[in-house]
Amino acid sequence: MTLVTEQTREMESGKRANRLVLVVTKDTLDQVYPPMILATTAASSGMEVDVYFTFWGLRLLDKKSHGKTKLASVGNPALPMPNILGVLPGMTGMATRMMKGKIKKYWPTIPEMMQQAKDLGVRFHACSPTMGLMGVKESDLIPLTDDIVSASTFLEWATSPGTATIFI
Amino acid sequence: MTLVTEQTREMESGKRANRLVLVVTKDTLDQVYPPMILATTAASSGMEVDVYFTFWGLRLLDKKSHGKTKLASVGNPALPMPNILGVLPGMTGMATRMMKGKIKKYWPTIPEMMQQAKDLGVRFHACSPTMGLMGVKESDLIPLTDDIVSASTFLEWATSPGTATIFI
Amino acid sequence: MTLVTEQTREMESGKRANRLVLVVTKDTLDQVYPPMILATTAASSGMEVDVYFTFWGLRLLDKKSHGKTKLASVGNPALPMPNILGVLPGMTGMATRMMKGKIKKYWPTIPEMMQQAKDLGVRFHACSPTMGLMGVKESDLIPLTDDIVSASTFLEWATSPGTATIFI
């Protein structure tokens, strides 16, 4: 029985997840960098990585909005800018430029990080149920897109053994 | 030993999660549709589904605010509306009407989706520690509510084997 | 073979996760209380708890901004305040004071909850890849900080067996 017991202990301790599923629902600088940093880090360490783009996140796979991710200039009290200034015309652009200026000391641009992720084997999926709502047609998808995937396929992934899912 | 080894392999591969726990913390159109779509999709495929409504999410179970979910007209740079317009009186209403107009081509209203989820067996739980803060009394809860649940019960669910938890 | 089968069943049913990893990415009252409530609840029930502070969340570990978490007065249509008022100077402060006034009936302040979490054994980690971007130096970190941790270490935790990860 010793062998069985040993195996039991090993099984009980479980196995590390070897697949990461990231869900990107927003299209703002501060909510796109985290999944891109996690995707490239995980893929570099040999994990399988799938990124599921849904709702506003779909804009990252859409030719019309790819590369145009901004930072909100209002509604984030952690930003050093009063809302009364944040709403003025041009302020979203200014906050975006300031943030991008800081970011580029540390990371590539979002399109560059997406390309880097692809080169590392990360897969990009467009959420089929929200494409119509977001005005994204199949012909709008950038070539980095692997496929169009249903909510039930996403759920199958998220509930598979050995998978860690992070919803952002 | 062959049998044991076979079983071992099966066990190592793990089992698919058969329970989905969704946490709804916001009350905006774009943060309520995703959990409702996931809840109905998961329940349709035979999973057990629990939705835990907390913080602003509690408003969905509150008679006073149920069916009144809006879309933010400012603070989301992915929206095609400058903040200077977004803050004008009536703009939250206008953004909400525009979004709802688009949404109804694809999905039922939020109250309808909640009813549909219930019909599929999804359970709705009010977060007990945030009810007071959000001004929600037990008598305010809509009949779709199954029960009032503590943070430690939620944590027990989230950490149970065979459970996938998505925090939105 | 009976014994093996019994063990198999036990293993198949899996083990409850005994470690909770919380990721704090925002610095607003309504997005900091949830992880602090979960951290203290989980630690009280004997779980190991790690909180990973990243992006705006890093401000909670930064002496310059610790204890200054606010509530957004615009961009949340669940708030009973029109955006046109929400943008006026002082309104973030007013919304914050109103929310804090309500909160203190139910919970300690955020610095107090962080201290309480530490006393229960919760560990606080600063996200190394976003410290530069957020202008947080090692010497800025409050003494409650345990260490500075890389994205790949965080991923190792999030994908470990027996770990539940909640990204907020």
Coordinates of C-alpha atoms in Angstrom, one line a residue:
Chain A
M1 CA 0.0 0.0 0.0
T2 CA 2.9 2.3 0.4
L3 CA 3.1 3.2 -3.3
V4 CA -0.6 4.0 -3.4
T5 CA -0.3 6.2 -0.4
E6 CA 2.6 8.1 -1.9
Q7 CA 0.7 8.7 -5.1
T8 CA -2.3 9.7 -3.0
R9 CA -0.3 12.4 -1.3
E10 CA 1.0 13.7 -4.6
M11 CA -2.5 13.8 -6.0
E12 CA -3.9 15.5 -3.0
S13 CA -1.4 18.2 -3.3
G14 CA -2.7 18.8 -6.8
K15 CA -0.9 20.1 -9.8
R16 CA -0.1 23.7 -10.7
A17 CA -2.4 25.2 -13.3
N18 CA -0.7 25.2 -16.7
R19 CA -3.2 27.3 -18.5
L20 CA -4.1 30.9 -17.9
V21 CA -7.4 32.4 -19.3
L22 CA -7.6 36.2 -19.1
V23 CA -10.8 38.1 -19.8
V24 CA -10.4 41.7 -21.0
T25 CA -13.6 43.7 -20.6
K26 CA -12.4 47.2 -20.6
D27 CA -10.4 49.4 -23.0
T28 CA -8.5 51.8 -20.8
L29 CA -4.7 51.9 -20.4
D30 CA -4.9 50.9 -16.7
Q31 CA -7.1 47.9 -17.5
V32 CA -5.3 46.6 -20.5
Y33 CA -1.7 46.7 -19.3
P34 CA -2.3 44.3 -16.4
P35 CA -3.7 41.4 -18.6
M36 CA -0.9 42.0 -21.2
I37 CA 1.8 41.9 -18.6
L38 CA 0.3 38.7 -17.1
A39 CA -0.1 37.2 -20.6
T40 CA 3.5 37.8 -21.6
T41 CA 4.9 36.8 -18.2
A42 CA 2.8 33.5 -18.2
A43 CA 3.7 32.6 -21.8
S44 CA 7.4 33.3 -21.1
S45 CA 7.3 30.8 -18.3
G46 CA 5.8 28.1 -20.5
M47 CA 2.1 28.4 -19.6
E48 CA -0.6 28.1 -22.3
V49 CA -2.4 31.5 -22.4
D50 CA -5.8 32.5 -23.9
V51 CA -7.1 36.0 -23.8
Y52 CA -10.8 36.5 -24.3
F53 CA -11.8 40.0 -25.4
T54 CA -15.4 41.0 -24.6
F55 CA -17.5 44.2 -24.3
W56 CA -15.2 47.2 -24.5
G57 CA -12.2 44.9 -24.6
L58 CA -13.2 43.9 -28.1
R59 CA -12.0 47.3 -29.3
L60 CA -8.5 46.0 -28.9
L61 CA -9.1 43.4 -31.7
D62 CA -11.0 45.9 -33.8
K63 CA -9.0 47.6 -36.6
K64 CA -11.0 50.8 -36.1
S65 CA -9.9 51.2 -32.4
H66 CA -6.8 49.0 -32.0
G67 CA -3.9 51.2 -30.7
K68 CA -6.3 53.9 -29.5
T69 CA -6.7 52.9 -25.9
K70 CA -7.0 55.9 -23.6
L71 CA -6.9 56.7 -20.0
A72 CA -10.0 58.1 -18.3
S73 CA -9.4 61.7 -17.1
V74 CA -12.5 61.7 -14.8
G75 CA -14.0 59.2 -12.4
N76 CA -10.8 58.0 -10.9
P77 CA -10.1 59.8 -7.7
A78 CA -6.6 58.2 -7.6
L79 CA -5.6 60.5 -10.5
P80 CA -4.1 63.9 -9.5
M81 CA -6.6 65.8 -11.6
P82 CA -9.8 67.4 -10.3
N83 CA -12.9 66.3 -12.3
I84 CA -13.8 69.9 -13.1
L85 CA -10.6 69.9 -15.2
G86 CA -10.9 66.3 -16.3
V87 CA -14.1 67.0 -18.2
L88 CA -12.7 69.8 -20.3
P89 CA -12.2 69.0 -24.0
G90 CA -8.8 67.5 -24.6
M91 CA -8.2 66.3 -21.0
T92 CA -8.8 62.6 -21.8
G93 CA -6.1 63.1 -24.5
M94 CA -3.8 64.9 -22.1
A95 CA -4.2 62.3 -19.3
T96 CA -3.6 59.6 -21.9
R97 CA -0.5 61.3 -23.2
M98 CA 0.9 61.8 -19.7
M99 CA 0.2 58.2 -18.8
K100 CA 1.7 56.9 -22.0
G101 CA 4.8 59.0 -21.5
K102 CA 5.3 57.4 -18.1
I103 CA 4.4 53.9 -19.3
K104 CA 6.9 53.9 -22.2
K105 CA 9.8 54.0 -19.7
Y106 CA 8.7 50.5 -18.6
W107 CA 6.7 48.7 -21.3
P108 CA 6.2 48.7 -25.0
T109 CA 2.9 50.2 -26.4
I110 CA -0.2 48.0 -26.2
P111 CA -0.1 47.0 -29.9
E112 CA 3.6 46.1 -29.4
M113 CA 2.8 44.0 -26.3
M114 CA 0.0 42.2 -28.1
Q115 CA 2.4 41.3 -30.9
Q116 CA 5.0 40.2 -28.3
A117 CA 2.3 38.0 -26.6
K118 CA 1.4 36.4 -30.0
D119 CA 5.1 35.7 -30.7
L120 CA 5.2 33.9 -27.3
G121 CA 2.2 31.7 -28.4
V122 CA -0.6 33.6 -26.6
R123 CA -4.0 33.1 -28.3
F124 CA -6.5 36.0 -28.8
H125 CA -10.2 35.3 -29.0
A126 CA -13.1 37.6 -29.8
C127 CA -16.3 37.1 -27.7
S128 CA -19.0 36.2 -30.2
P129 CA -22.0 37.3 -28.2
T130 CA -20.8 40.9 -27.7
M131 CA -19.4 41.6 -31.2
G132 CA -22.8 42.8 -32.6
L133 CA -23.3 45.1 -29.6
M134 CA -19.9 46.6 -29.9
G135 CA -20.2 47.1 -33.7
V136 CA -17.3 44.7 -34.5
K137 CA -17.7 42.7 -37.7
E138 CA -15.5 39.6 -38.5
S139 CA -13.8 41.7 -41.2
D140 CA -12.9 44.3 -38.6
L141 CA -10.8 41.9 -36.6
I142 CA -7.0 42.5 -36.7
P143 CA -4.9 39.6 -38.0
L144 CA -3.6 38.9 -34.5
T145 CA -7.1 37.5 -33.7
D146 CA -7.2 33.7 -33.6
D147 CA -10.9 33.1 -33.7
I148 CA -14.4 34.1 -32.6
V149 CA -15.5 32.2 -29.5
S150 CA -18.9 31.7 -27.8
A151 CA -19.6 32.3 -24.1
S152 CA -20.1 28.6 -23.5
T153 CA -16.7 27.7 -25.0
F154 CA -15.1 30.4 -22.7
L155 CA -16.9 28.8 -19.7
E156 CA -15.6 25.3 -20.7
W157 CA -12.1 26.7 -20.6
A158 CA -12.7 28.6 -17.3
T159 CA -13.9 25.5 -15.6
S160 CA -11.3 23.1 -17.0
P161 CA -8.9 21.5 -14.5
G162 CA -5.5 23.0 -14.4
T163 CA -6.8 26.4 -15.5
A164 CA -6.6 29.7 -13.7
T165 CA -9.0 32.4 -14.9
I166 CA -8.6 36.1 -14.3
F167 CA -11.4 38.5 -15.2
I168 CA -10.3 42.1 -15.6
Chain B
M1 CA -0.9 -1.8 -10.2
T2 CA -2.2 -1.0 -13.7
L3 CA -5.7 -0.1 -12.4
V4 CA -4.3 2.3 -9.8
T5 CA -2.1 4.0 -12.4
E6 CA -5.0 4.5 -14.7
Q7 CA -7.1 5.9 -12.0
T8 CA -4.2 8.1 -10.9
R9 CA -3.9 9.6 -14.4
E10 CA -7.6 10.3 -14.4
M11 CA -7.4 12.0 -11.0
E12 CA -4.3 14.0 -12.0
S13 CA -6.1 15.4 -15.0
G14 CA -8.7 16.6 -12.5
K15 CA -12.4 17.2 -12.9
R16 CA -14.1 20.1 -14.6
A17 CA -15.7 22.5 -12.2
N18 CA -19.4 22.0 -12.0
R19 CA -20.3 25.1 -10.0
L20 CA -19.9 28.7 -11.0
V21 CA -19.9 31.5 -8.4
L22 CA -20.3 35.0 -9.9
V23 CA -19.8 38.1 -7.8
V24 CA -21.6 41.2 -9.0
T25 CA -20.2 44.4 -7.4
K26 CA -21.3 47.1 -9.9
D27 CA -24.7 48.3 -11.1
T28 CA -23.9 49.5 -14.6
L29 CA -25.2 48.0 -17.9
D30 CA -21.7 46.9 -19.0
Q31 CA -20.9 45.2 -15.7
V32 CA -24.2 43.5 -15.2
Y33 CA -24.8 41.9 -18.6
P34 CA -21.5 39.9 -18.5
P35 CA -22.4 38.0 -15.3
M36 CA -26.0 37.5 -16.5
I37 CA -24.9 36.1 -19.8
L38 CA -22.4 33.8 -18.0
A39 CA -25.0 32.7 -15.5
T40 CA -27.6 31.7 -18.1
T41 CA -25.0 30.1 -20.3
A42 CA -23.6 28.0 -17.4
A43 CA -27.0 27.0 -16.1
S44 CA -28.2 26.0 -19.6
S45 CA -25.2 23.7 -19.8
G46 CA -26.1 22.0 -16.5
M47 CA -23.8 23.8 -14.1
E48 CA -24.8 24.9 -10.7
V49 CA -24.7 28.7 -10.5
D50 CA -24.7 31.1 -7.6
V51 CA -24.7 34.8 -8.0
Y52 CA -23.5 36.9 -5.0
F53 CA -24.6 40.5 -5.2
T54 CA -22.5 42.9 -3.1
F55 CA -21.8 46.7 -2.9
W56 CA -23.5 48.5 -5.8
G57 CA -24.5 45.1 -7.2
L58 CA -27.0 44.8 -4.3
R59 CA -29.1 47.4 -6.1
L60 CA -30.2 44.7 -8.6
L61 CA -31.9 42.8 -5.8
D62 CA -33.4 46.0 -4.3
K63 CA -37.0 46.8 -5.3
K64 CA -36.1 50.5 -5.2
S65 CA -33.4 50.2 -7.9
H66 CA -34.1 46.8 -9.7
G67 CA -34.6 47.5 -13.4
K68 CA -32.9 50.9 -13.2
T69 CA -29.4 49.9 -14.1
K70 CA -27.7 52.7 -16.2
L71 CA -24.6 53.2 -18.3
A72 CA -22.0 55.8 -17.2
S73 CA -21.8 58.7 -19.6
V74 CA -18.4 59.8 -18.3
G75 CA -15.2 58.2 -17.2
N76 CA -15.2 55.6 -20.0
P77 CA -12.9 56.8 -22.8
A78 CA -14.1 53.8 -24.9
L79 CA -17.4 55.6 -25.3
P80 CA -17.8 57.9 -28.3
M81 CA -18.9 60.9 -26.1
P82 CA -16.6 63.6 -24.7
N83 CA -16.7 64.0 -20.9
I84 CA -17.7 67.7 -21.3
L85 CA -21.0 66.5 -22.9
G86 CA -21.2 63.4 -20.7
V87 CA -21.6 65.5 -17.6
L88 CA -24.5 67.5 -18.9
P89 CA -27.9 66.8 -17.2
G90 CA -29.7 64.0 -19.0
M91 CA -26.5 62.5 -20.6
T92 CA -26.4 59.5 -18.4
G93 CA -30.0 58.9 -19.4
M94 CA -29.2 59.4 -23.1
A95 CA -26.1 57.1 -23.0
T96 CA -28.3 54.5 -21.2
R97 CA -31.1 54.7 -23.7
M98 CA -28.6 54.4 -26.6
M99 CA -27.0 51.4 -25.1
K100 CA -30.3 49.8 -24.2
G101 CA -31.5 50.3 -27.7
K102 CA -28.5 48.4 -29.1
I103 CA -28.6 45.8 -26.4
K104 CA -32.2 44.8 -27.0
K105 CA -31.3 43.5 -30.5
Y106 CA -29.2 40.9 -28.7
W107 CA -30.5 40.2 -25.2
P108 CA -33.6 40.6 -23.0
T109 CA -33.6 43.4 -20.4
I110 CA -31.7 42.8 -17.1
P111 CA -34.9 42.0 -15.1
E112 CA -35.9 39.5 -17.9
M113 CA -32.4 37.9 -17.9
M114 CA -32.5 37.6 -14.1
Q115 CA -35.9 35.9 -14.3
Q116 CA -34.6 33.6 -17.1
A117 CA -31.6 32.7 -14.9
K118 CA -33.9 31.9 -12.0
D119 CA -36.0 29.7 -14.3
L120 CA -32.8 27.8 -15.2
G121 CA -32.0 27.2 -11.5
V122 CA -29.5 30.0 -10.8
R123 CA -29.5 31.1 -7.2
F124 CA -29.3 34.8 -6.1
H125 CA -27.7 35.8 -2.9
A126 CA -27.6 39.2 -1.1
C127 CA -24.3 40.0 0.6
S128 CA -25.2 40.5 4.2
P129 CA -22.2 42.6 5.3
T130 CA -22.9 45.3 2.7
M131 CA -26.7 45.5 2.9
G132 CA -26.7 48.2 5.7
L133 CA -24.1 50.3 3.9
M134 CA -26.2 50.2 0.6
G135 CA -29.4 51.0 2.5
V136 CA -31.0 47.7 1.5
K137 CA -33.3 46.1 4.1
E138 CA -34.5 42.5 4.0
S139 CA -38.0 43.7 3.1
D140 CA -36.5 45.6 0.1
L141 CA -35.3 42.4 -1.6
I142 CA -37.1 41.3 -4.7
P143 CA -38.7 37.8 -4.6
L144 CA -36.0 36.4 -7.0
T145 CA -33.6 36.6 -4.0
D146 CA -32.9 33.2 -2.5
D147 CA -31.2 34.4 0.7
I148 CA -28.9 36.7 2.6
V149 CA -25.4 35.3 2.8
S150 CA -22.3 36.2 4.9
A151 CA -18.8 36.9 3.5
S152 CA -17.5 33.7 5.1
T153 CA -20.2 31.6 3.4
F154 CA -19.2 33.2 0.1
L155 CA -15.6 32.4 0.8
E156 CA -16.5 28.8 1.6
W157 CA -18.1 28.5 -1.8
A158 CA -15.3 30.3 -3.6
T159 CA -12.7 27.9 -2.2
S160 CA -14.7 24.7 -2.6
P161 CA -13.3 22.1 -5.0
G162 CA -15.0 22.0 -8.4
T163 CA -15.9 25.6 -8.2
A164 CA -14.9 28.5 -10.6
T165 CA -15.4 32.0 -9.1
I166 CA -15.6 35.1 -11.3
F167 CA -15.5 38.5 -9.6
I168 CA -16.9 41.3 -11.8
Chain C
M1 CA -9.2 -2.6 -4.1
T2 CA -11.8 -1.2 -1.8
L3 CA -9.4 1.1 0.0
V4 CA -8.0 2.5 -3.2
T5 CA -11.5 3.2 -4.5
E6 CA -12.4 5.0 -1.3
Q7 CA -9.3 7.1 -1.5
T8 CA -10.0 7.8 -5.1
R9 CA -13.5 9.1 -4.3
E10 CA -12.0 11.4 -1.6
M11 CA -9.4 12.6 -4.0
E12 CA -11.8 13.2 -6.8
S13 CA -13.9 15.4 -4.5
G14 CA -10.8 17.5 -4.1
K15 CA -9.7 19.6 -1.2
R16 CA -10.9 23.0 -0.2
A17 CA -8.5 25.8 -1.2
N18 CA -6.6 27.0 1.9
R19 CA -4.9 30.0 0.4
L20 CA -6.6 33.2 -0.9
V21 CA -4.7 35.5 -3.2
L22 CA -6.4 38.9 -3.6
V23 CA -5.3 41.4 -6.2
V24 CA -6.0 45.1 -5.5
T25 CA -5.8 47.2 -8.6
K26 CA -7.9 50.3 -7.7
D27 CA -7.7 52.9 -5.0
T28 CA -11.4 53.8 -4.5
L29 CA -13.4 53.2 -1.3
D30 CA -15.8 50.8 -3.1
Q31 CA -13.0 48.7 -4.5
V32 CA -10.8 48.5 -1.5
Y33 CA -13.3 47.5 1.2
P34 CA -14.3 44.3 -0.6
P35 CA -10.7 42.8 -0.6
M36 CA -10.1 44.0 2.9
I37 CA -13.4 42.4 4.1
L38 CA -12.5 39.2 2.3
A39 CA -8.9 39.2 3.6
T40 CA -9.9 39.6 7.3
T41 CA -12.8 37.1 6.9
A42 CA -10.5 34.5 5.3
A43 CA -7.7 35.0 7.7
S44 CA -10.1 34.7 10.7
S45 CA -11.2 31.3 9.4
G46 CA -7.7 30.1 9.2
M47 CA -6.8 30.6 5.6
E48 CA -3.5 31.9 4.4
V49 CA -4.1 35.2 2.7
D50 CA -1.8 37.2 0.4
V51 CA -2.8 40.6 -1.0
Y52 CA -1.0 41.8 -4.1
F53 CA -1.2 45.6 -4.6
T54 CA -0.7 46.7 -8.2
F55 CA -1.4 49.8 -10.4
W56 CA -3.6 52.3 -8.4
G57 CA -3.8 49.7 -5.6
L58 CA -0.1 50.4 -4.8
R59 CA -1.2 53.8 -3.4
L60 CA -2.5 51.9 -0.4
L61 CA 1.1 50.8 0.5
D62 CA 2.5 54.2 -0.3
K63 CA 3.1 56.5 2.7
K64 CA 2.2 59.5 0.5
S65 CA -1.4 58.2 -0.3
H66 CA -2.1 55.6 2.4
G67 CA -5.3 56.6 4.3
K68 CA -6.4 58.9 1.5
T69 CA -8.6 56.6 -0.5
K70 CA -11.6 58.4 -2.0
L71 CA -14.9 57.7 -3.7
A72 CA -15.5 58.8 -7.3
S73 CA -18.2 61.4 -7.5
V74 CA -18.7 60.9 -11.2
G75 CA -18.8 58.0 -13.6
N76 CA -20.9 55.8 -11.3
P77 CA -24.5 56.0 -12.3
A78 CA -25.4 54.0 -9.2
L79 CA -24.6 57.0 -7.1
P80 CA -27.4 59.4 -6.4
M81 CA -25.5 62.4 -7.7
P82 CA -25.8 63.9 -11.2
N83 CA -22.4 64.1 -13.0
I84 CA -22.9 67.8 -13.5
L85 CA -22.7 68.2 -9.8
G86 CA -20.1 65.5 -9.4
V87 CA -17.5 67.4 -11.3
L88 CA -17.8 70.5 -9.3
P89 CA -14.7 71.2 -7.1
G90 CA -15.1 69.6 -3.7
M91 CA -17.6 67.0 -4.8
T92 CA -15.2 64.0 -4.7
G93 CA -14.4 65.1 -1.2
M94 CA -18.1 65.4 -0.3
A95 CA -19.0 62.0 -1.8
T96 CA -16.0 60.5 0.0
R97 CA -17.1 62.1 3.3
M98 CA -20.7 60.9 2.9
M99 CA -19.6 57.3 2.0
K100 CA -17.1 57.3 4.9
G101 CA -19.8 58.5 7.3
K102 CA -22.0 55.5 6.3
I103 CA -19.1 53.0 6.2
K104 CA -17.9 53.8 9.8
K105 CA -21.2 52.4 11.1
Y106 CA -20.1 49.0 9.8
W107 CA -16.3 48.8 9.4
P108 CA -13.1 50.4 10.7
T109 CA -11.2 52.8 8.3
I110 CA -9.1 51.3 5.6
P111 CA -5.8 51.8 7.5
E112 CA -7.4 50.2 10.5
M113 CA -8.6 47.2 8.5
M114 CA -5.2 46.8 6.9
Q115 CA -3.6 46.7 10.4
Q116 CA -6.3 44.3 11.5
A117 CA -5.6 42.1 8.5
K118 CA -1.8 42.1 9.3
D119 CA -2.6 41.1 13.0
L120 CA -4.4 38.1 11.6
G121 CA -1.4 37.1 9.5
V122 CA -2.4 38.5 6.1
R123 CA 0.7 39.3 3.9
F124 CA 0.9 42.5 1.8
H125 CA 2.9 42.6 -1.3
A126 CA 3.9 45.5 -3.6
C127 CA 3.8 44.7 -7.3
S128 CA 7.3 45.3 -8.5
P129 CA 6.6 45.9 -12.3
T130 CA 4.2 48.8 -11.6
M131 CA 6.0 50.6 -8.8
G132 CA 8.0 52.8 -11.1
L133 CA 5.0 53.7 -13.2
M134 CA 3.0 54.7 -10.0
G135 CA 5.9 56.7 -8.6
V136 CA 6.3 54.4 -5.6
K137 CA 9.9 53.9 -4.3
E138 CA 10.9 51.2 -1.8
S139 CA 11.4 53.9 0.8
D140 CA 7.8 55.0 0.3
L141 CA 6.3 51.7 1.4
I142 CA 4.5 51.6 4.7
P143 CA 5.8 49.2 7.3
L144 CA 2.8 46.9 6.8
T145 CA 4.4 45.9 3.5
D146 CA 6.0 42.4 3.6
D147 CA 7.9 42.6 0.3
I148 CA 8.1 43.6 -3.3
V149 CA 7.0 40.8 -5.6
S150 CA 7.3 40.2 -9.4
A151 CA 4.5 39.4 -11.8
S152 CA 5.9 35.9 -12.3
T153 CA 5.9 35.2 -8.5
F154 CA 2.3 36.4 -8.4
L155 CA 1.4 34.0 -11.3
E156 CA 3.1 31.1 -9.5
W157 CA 0.8 31.7 -6.5
A158 CA -2.3 32.2 -8.6
T159 CA -1.7 28.9 -10.3
S160 CA -0.8 26.9 -7.3
P161 CA -3.1 24.0 -6.2
G162 CA -5.3 24.9 -3.2
T163 CA -5.3 28.6 -4.1
A164 CA -8.3 30.8 -4.9
T165 CA -7.4 34.0 -6.6
I166 CA -9.7 37.0 -6.7
F167 CA -8.8 40.0 -9.0
I168 CA -10.6 43.2 -8.0

